[in-house]
mmCIF file with all atom_site columns, C-alpha atoms in Angstrom:
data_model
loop_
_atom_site.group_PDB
_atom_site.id
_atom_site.type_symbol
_atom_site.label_atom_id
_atom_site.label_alt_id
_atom_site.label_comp_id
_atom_site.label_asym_id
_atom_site.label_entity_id
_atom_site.label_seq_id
_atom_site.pdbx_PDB_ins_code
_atom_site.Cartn_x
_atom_site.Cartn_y
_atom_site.Cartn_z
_atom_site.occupancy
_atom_site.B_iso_or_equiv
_atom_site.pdbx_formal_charge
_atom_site.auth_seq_id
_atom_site.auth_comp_id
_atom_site.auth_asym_id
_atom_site.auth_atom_id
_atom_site.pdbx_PDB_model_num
ATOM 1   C CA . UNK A 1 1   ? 0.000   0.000  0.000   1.00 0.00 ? 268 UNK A CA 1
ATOM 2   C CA . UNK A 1 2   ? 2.765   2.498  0.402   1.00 0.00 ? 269 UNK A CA 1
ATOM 3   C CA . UNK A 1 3   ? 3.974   1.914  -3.246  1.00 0.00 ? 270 UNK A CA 1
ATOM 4   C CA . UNK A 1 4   ? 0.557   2.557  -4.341  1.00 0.00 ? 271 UNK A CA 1
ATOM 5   C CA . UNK A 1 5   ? 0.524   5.862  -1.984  1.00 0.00 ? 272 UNK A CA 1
ATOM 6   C CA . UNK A 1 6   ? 3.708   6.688  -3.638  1.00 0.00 ? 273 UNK A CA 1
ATOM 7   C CA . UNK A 1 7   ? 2.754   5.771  -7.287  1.00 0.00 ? 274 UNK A CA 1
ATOM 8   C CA . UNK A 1 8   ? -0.614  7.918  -7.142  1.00 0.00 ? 275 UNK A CA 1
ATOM 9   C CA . UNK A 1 9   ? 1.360   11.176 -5.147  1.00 0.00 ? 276 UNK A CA 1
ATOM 10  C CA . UNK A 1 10  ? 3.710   11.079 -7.798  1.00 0.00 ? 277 UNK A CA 1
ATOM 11  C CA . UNK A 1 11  ? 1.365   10.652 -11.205 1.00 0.00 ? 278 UNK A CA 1
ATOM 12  C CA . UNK A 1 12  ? -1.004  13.787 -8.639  1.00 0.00 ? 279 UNK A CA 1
ATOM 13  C CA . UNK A 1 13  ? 2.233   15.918 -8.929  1.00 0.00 ? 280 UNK A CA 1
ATOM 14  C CA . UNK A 1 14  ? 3.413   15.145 -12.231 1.00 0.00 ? 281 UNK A CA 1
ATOM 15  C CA . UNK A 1 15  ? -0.627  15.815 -13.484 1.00 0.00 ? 282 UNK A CA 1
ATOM 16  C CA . UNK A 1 16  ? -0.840  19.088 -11.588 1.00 0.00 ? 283 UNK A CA 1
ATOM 17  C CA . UNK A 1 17  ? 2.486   20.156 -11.923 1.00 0.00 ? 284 UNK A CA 1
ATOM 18  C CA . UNK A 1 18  ? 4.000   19.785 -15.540 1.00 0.00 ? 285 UNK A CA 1
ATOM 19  C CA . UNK A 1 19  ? 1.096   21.837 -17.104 1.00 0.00 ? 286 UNK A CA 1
ATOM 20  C CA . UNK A 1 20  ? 1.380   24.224 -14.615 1.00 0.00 ? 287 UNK A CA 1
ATOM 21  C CA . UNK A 1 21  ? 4.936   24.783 -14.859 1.00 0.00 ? 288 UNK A CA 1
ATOM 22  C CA . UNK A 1 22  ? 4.832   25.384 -18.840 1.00 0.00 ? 289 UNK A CA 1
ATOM 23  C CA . UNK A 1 23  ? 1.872   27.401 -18.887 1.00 0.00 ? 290 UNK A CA 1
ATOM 24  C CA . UNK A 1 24  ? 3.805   29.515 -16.142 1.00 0.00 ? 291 UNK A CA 1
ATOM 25  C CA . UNK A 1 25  ? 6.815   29.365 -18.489 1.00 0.00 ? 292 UNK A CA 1
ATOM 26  C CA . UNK A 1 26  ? 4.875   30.790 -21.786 1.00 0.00 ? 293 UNK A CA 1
ATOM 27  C CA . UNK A 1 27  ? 2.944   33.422 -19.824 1.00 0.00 ? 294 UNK A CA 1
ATOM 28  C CA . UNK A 1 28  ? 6.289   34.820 -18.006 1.00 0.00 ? 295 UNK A CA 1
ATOM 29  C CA . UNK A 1 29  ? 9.285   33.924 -20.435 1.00 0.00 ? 296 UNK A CA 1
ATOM 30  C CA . UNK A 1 30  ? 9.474   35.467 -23.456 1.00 0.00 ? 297 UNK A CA 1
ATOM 31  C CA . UNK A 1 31  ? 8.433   32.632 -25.271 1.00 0.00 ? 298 UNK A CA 1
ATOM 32  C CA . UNK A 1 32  ? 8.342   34.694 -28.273 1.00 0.00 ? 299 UNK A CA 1
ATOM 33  C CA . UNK A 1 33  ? 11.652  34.409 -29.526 1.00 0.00 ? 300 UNK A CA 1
ATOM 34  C CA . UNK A 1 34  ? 11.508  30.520 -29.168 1.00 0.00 ? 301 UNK A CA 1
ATOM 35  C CA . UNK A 1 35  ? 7.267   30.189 -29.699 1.00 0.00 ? 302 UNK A CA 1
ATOM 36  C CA . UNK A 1 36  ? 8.359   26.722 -32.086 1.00 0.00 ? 303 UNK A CA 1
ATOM 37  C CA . UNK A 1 37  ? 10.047  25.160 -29.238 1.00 0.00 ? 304 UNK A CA 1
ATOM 38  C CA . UNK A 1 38  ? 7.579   26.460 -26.685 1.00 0.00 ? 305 UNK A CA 1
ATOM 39  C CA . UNK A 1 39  ? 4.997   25.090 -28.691 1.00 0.00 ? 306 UNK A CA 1
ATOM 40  C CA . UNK A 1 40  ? 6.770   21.799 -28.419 1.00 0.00 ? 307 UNK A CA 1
ATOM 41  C CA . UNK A 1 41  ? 7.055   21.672 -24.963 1.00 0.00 ? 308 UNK A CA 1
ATOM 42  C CA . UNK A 1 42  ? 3.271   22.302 -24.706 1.00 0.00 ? 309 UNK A CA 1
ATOM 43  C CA . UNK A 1 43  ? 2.208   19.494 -26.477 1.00 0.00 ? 310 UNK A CA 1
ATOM 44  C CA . UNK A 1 44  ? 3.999   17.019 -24.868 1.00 0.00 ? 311 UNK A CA 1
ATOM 45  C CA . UNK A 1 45  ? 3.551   18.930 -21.665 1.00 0.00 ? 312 UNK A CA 1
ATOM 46  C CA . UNK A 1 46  ? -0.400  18.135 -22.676 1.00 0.00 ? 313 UNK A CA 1
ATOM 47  C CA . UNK A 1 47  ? 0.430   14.567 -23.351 1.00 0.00 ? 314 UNK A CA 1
ATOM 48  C CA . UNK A 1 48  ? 2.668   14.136 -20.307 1.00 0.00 ? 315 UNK A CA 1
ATOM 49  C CA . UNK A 1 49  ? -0.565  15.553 -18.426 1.00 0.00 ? 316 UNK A CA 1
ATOM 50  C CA . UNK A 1 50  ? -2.941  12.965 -20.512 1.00 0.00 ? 317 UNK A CA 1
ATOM 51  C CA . UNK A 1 51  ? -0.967  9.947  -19.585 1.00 0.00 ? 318 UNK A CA 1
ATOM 52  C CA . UNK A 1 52  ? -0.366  10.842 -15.880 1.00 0.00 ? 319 UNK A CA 1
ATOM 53  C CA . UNK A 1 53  ? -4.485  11.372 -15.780 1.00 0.00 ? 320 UNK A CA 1
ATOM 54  C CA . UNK A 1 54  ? -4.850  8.394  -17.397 1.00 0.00 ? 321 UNK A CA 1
ATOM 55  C CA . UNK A 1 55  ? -2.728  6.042  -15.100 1.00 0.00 ? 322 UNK A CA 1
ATOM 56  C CA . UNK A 1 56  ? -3.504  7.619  -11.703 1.00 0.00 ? 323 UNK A CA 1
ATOM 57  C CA . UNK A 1 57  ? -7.642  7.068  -12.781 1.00 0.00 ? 324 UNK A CA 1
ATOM 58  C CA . UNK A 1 58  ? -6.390  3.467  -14.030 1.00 0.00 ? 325 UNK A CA 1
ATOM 59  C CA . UNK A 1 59  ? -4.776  2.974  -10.696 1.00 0.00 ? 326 UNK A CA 1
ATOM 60  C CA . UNK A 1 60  ? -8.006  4.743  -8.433  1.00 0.00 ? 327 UNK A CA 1
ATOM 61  C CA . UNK A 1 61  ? -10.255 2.042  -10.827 1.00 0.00 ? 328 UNK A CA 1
ATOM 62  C CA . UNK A 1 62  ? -8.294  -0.849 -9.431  1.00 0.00 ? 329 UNK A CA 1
ATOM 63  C CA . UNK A 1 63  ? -7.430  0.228  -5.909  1.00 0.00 ? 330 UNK A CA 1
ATOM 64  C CA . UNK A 1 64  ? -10.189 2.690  -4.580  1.00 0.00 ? 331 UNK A CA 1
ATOM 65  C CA . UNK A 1 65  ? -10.021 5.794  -4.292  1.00 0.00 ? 332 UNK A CA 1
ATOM 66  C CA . UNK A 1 66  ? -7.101  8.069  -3.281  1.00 0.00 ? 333 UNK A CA 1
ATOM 67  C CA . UNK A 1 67  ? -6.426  11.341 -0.908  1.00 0.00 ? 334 UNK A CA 1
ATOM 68  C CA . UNK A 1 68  ? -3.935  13.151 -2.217  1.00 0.00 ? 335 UNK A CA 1
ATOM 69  C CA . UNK A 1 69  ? -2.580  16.444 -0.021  1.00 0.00 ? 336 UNK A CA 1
ATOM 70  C CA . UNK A 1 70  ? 0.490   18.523 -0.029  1.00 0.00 ? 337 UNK A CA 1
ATOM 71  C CA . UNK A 1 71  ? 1.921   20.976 2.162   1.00 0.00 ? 338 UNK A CA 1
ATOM 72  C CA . UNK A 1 72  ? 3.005   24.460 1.171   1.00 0.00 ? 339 UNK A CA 1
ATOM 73  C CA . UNK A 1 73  ? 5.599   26.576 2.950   1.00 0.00 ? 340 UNK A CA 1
ATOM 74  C CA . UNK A 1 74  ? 8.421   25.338 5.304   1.00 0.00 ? 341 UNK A CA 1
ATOM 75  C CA . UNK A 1 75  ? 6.474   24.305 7.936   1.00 0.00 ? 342 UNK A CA 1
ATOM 76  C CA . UNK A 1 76  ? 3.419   23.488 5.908   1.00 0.00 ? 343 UNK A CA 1
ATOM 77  C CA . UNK A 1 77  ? 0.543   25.876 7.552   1.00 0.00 ? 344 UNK A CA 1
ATOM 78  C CA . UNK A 1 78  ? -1.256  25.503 4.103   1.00 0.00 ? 345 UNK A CA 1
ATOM 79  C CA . UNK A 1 79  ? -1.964  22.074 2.788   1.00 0.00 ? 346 UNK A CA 1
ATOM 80  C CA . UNK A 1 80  ? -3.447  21.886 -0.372  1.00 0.00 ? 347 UNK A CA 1
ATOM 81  C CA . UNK A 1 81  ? -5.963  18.585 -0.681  1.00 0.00 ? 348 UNK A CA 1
ATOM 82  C CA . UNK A 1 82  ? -7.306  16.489 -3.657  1.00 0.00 ? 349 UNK A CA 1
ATOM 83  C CA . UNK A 1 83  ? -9.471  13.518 -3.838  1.00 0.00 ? 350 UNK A CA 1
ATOM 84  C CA . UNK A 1 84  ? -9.660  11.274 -6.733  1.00 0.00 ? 351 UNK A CA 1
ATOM 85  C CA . UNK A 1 85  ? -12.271 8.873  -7.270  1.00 0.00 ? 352 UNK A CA 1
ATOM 86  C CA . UNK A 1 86  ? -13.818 7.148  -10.500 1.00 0.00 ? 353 UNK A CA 1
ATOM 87  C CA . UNK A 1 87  ? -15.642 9.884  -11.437 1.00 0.00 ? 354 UNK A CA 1
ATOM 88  C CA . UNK A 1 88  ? -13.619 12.471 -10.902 1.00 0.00 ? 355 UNK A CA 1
ATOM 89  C CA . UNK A 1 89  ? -10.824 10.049 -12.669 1.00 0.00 ? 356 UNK A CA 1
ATOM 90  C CA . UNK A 1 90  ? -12.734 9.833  -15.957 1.00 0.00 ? 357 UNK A CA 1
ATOM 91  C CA . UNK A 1 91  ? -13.558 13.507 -16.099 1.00 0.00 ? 358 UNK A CA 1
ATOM 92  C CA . UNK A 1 92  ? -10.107 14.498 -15.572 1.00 0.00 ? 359 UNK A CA 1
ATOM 93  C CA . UNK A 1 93  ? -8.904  12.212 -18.266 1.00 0.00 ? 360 UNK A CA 1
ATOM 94  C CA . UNK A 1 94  ? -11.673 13.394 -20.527 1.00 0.00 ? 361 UNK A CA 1
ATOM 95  C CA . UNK A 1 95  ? -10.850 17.224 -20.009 1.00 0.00 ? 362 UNK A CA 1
ATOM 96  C CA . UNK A 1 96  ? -7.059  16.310 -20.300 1.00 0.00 ? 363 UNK A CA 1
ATOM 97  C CA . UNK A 1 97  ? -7.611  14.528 -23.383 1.00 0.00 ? 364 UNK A CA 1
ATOM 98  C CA . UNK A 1 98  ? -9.582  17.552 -24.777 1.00 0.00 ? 365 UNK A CA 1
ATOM 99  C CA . UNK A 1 99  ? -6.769  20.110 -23.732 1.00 0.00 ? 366 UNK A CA 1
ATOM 100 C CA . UNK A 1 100 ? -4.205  17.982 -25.756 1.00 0.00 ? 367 UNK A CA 1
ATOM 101 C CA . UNK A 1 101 ? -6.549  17.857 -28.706 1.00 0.00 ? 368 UNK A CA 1
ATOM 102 C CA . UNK A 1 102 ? -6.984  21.664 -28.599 1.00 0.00 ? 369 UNK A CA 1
ATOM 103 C CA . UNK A 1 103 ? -2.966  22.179 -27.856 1.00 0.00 ? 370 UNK A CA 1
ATOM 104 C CA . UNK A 1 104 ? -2.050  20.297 -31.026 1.00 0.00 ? 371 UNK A CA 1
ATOM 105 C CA . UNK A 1 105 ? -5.167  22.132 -32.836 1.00 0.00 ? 372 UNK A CA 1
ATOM 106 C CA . UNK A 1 106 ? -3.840  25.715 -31.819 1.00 0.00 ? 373 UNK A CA 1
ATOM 107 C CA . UNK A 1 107 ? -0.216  24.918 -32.473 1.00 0.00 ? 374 UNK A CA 1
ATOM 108 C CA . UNK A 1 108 ? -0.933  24.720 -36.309 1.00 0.00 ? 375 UNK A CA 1
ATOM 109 C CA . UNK A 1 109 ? -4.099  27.059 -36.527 1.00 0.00 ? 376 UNK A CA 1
ATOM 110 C CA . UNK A 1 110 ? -2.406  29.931 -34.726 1.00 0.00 ? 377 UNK A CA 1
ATOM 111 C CA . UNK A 1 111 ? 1.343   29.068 -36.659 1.00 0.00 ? 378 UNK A CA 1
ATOM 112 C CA . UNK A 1 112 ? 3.383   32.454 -36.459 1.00 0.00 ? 379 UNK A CA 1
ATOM 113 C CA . UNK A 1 113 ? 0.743   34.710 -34.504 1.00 0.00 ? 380 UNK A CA 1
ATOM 114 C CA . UNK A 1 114 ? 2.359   36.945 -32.138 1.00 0.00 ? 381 UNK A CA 1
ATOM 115 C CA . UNK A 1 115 ? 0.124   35.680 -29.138 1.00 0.00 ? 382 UNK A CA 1
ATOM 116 C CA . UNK A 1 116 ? 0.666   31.643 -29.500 1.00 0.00 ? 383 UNK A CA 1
ATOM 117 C CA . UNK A 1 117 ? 2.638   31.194 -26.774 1.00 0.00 ? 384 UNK A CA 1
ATOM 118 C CA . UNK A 1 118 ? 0.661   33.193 -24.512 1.00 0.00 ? 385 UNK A CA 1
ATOM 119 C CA . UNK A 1 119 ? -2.427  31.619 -25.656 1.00 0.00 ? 386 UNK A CA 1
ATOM 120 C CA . UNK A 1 120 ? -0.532  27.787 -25.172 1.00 0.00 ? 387 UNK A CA 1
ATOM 121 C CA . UNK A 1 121 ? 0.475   29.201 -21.729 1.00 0.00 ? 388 UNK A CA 1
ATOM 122 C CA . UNK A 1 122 ? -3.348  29.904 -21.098 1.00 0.00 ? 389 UNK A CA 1
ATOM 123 C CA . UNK A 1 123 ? -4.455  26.789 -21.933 1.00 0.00 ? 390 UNK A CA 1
ATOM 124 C CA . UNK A 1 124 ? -2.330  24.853 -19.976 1.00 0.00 ? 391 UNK A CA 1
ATOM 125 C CA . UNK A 1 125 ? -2.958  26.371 -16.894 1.00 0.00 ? 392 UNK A CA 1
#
């Protein structure tokens, strides 16, 4: 069970965190001068996110459901909580599956627009 706990904190994180992270990145950096790479990054930032969605509601399915929480700040006076059932497991997947289909949509419908990256950054977060 404490694999498990560990397997399901880490796919949370990675789910959470990597599309948060780039979207930061393309909001803050100047993603303009590099909007090909950025663009890059997003989509498999989007897959990353589909795949870690994917496996944590594959592993909730088989196991129950799961509590995630993590503490913020040094001493942790804010905790930040999420619980994932079935339901909330399938929609997550579903939504993460449609933000990867709309990545890979804008990153050839919006090809050389001055606001792509932004826009990328957007949806990802």
């Amino acid at each position: 069970s404490g694999v498990m706990e560990t397997v399901v904190a880490w796919l949370g994180t990675l789910a959470l965190g990597v599309p948060l992270v780039v979207g930061l990145a393309g909001l803050l950096a100047s993603a303009r001068c590099h909007a090909a790479l950025y663009c890059r990054v997003a989509c498999w930032a989007a897959a990353i996110t589909v795949l870690a969605v994917t496996s944590l509601g594959a592993l909730v399915v088989g196991n129950g459901p799961a509590d995630l929480s993590w503490a913020l700040g040094a001493s942790g006076p804010l905790r930040v909580g999420l619980y994932i059932d079935t339901l909330s497991a399938i929609m997550a997947a579903l939504t993460a599956g449609i933000g990867m289909v709309t990545c890979r949509y804008s990153v050839r419908y919006l090809d050389g627009s001055e606001g792509q990256a932004r826009f990328l950054g957007w949806t990802l977060i």
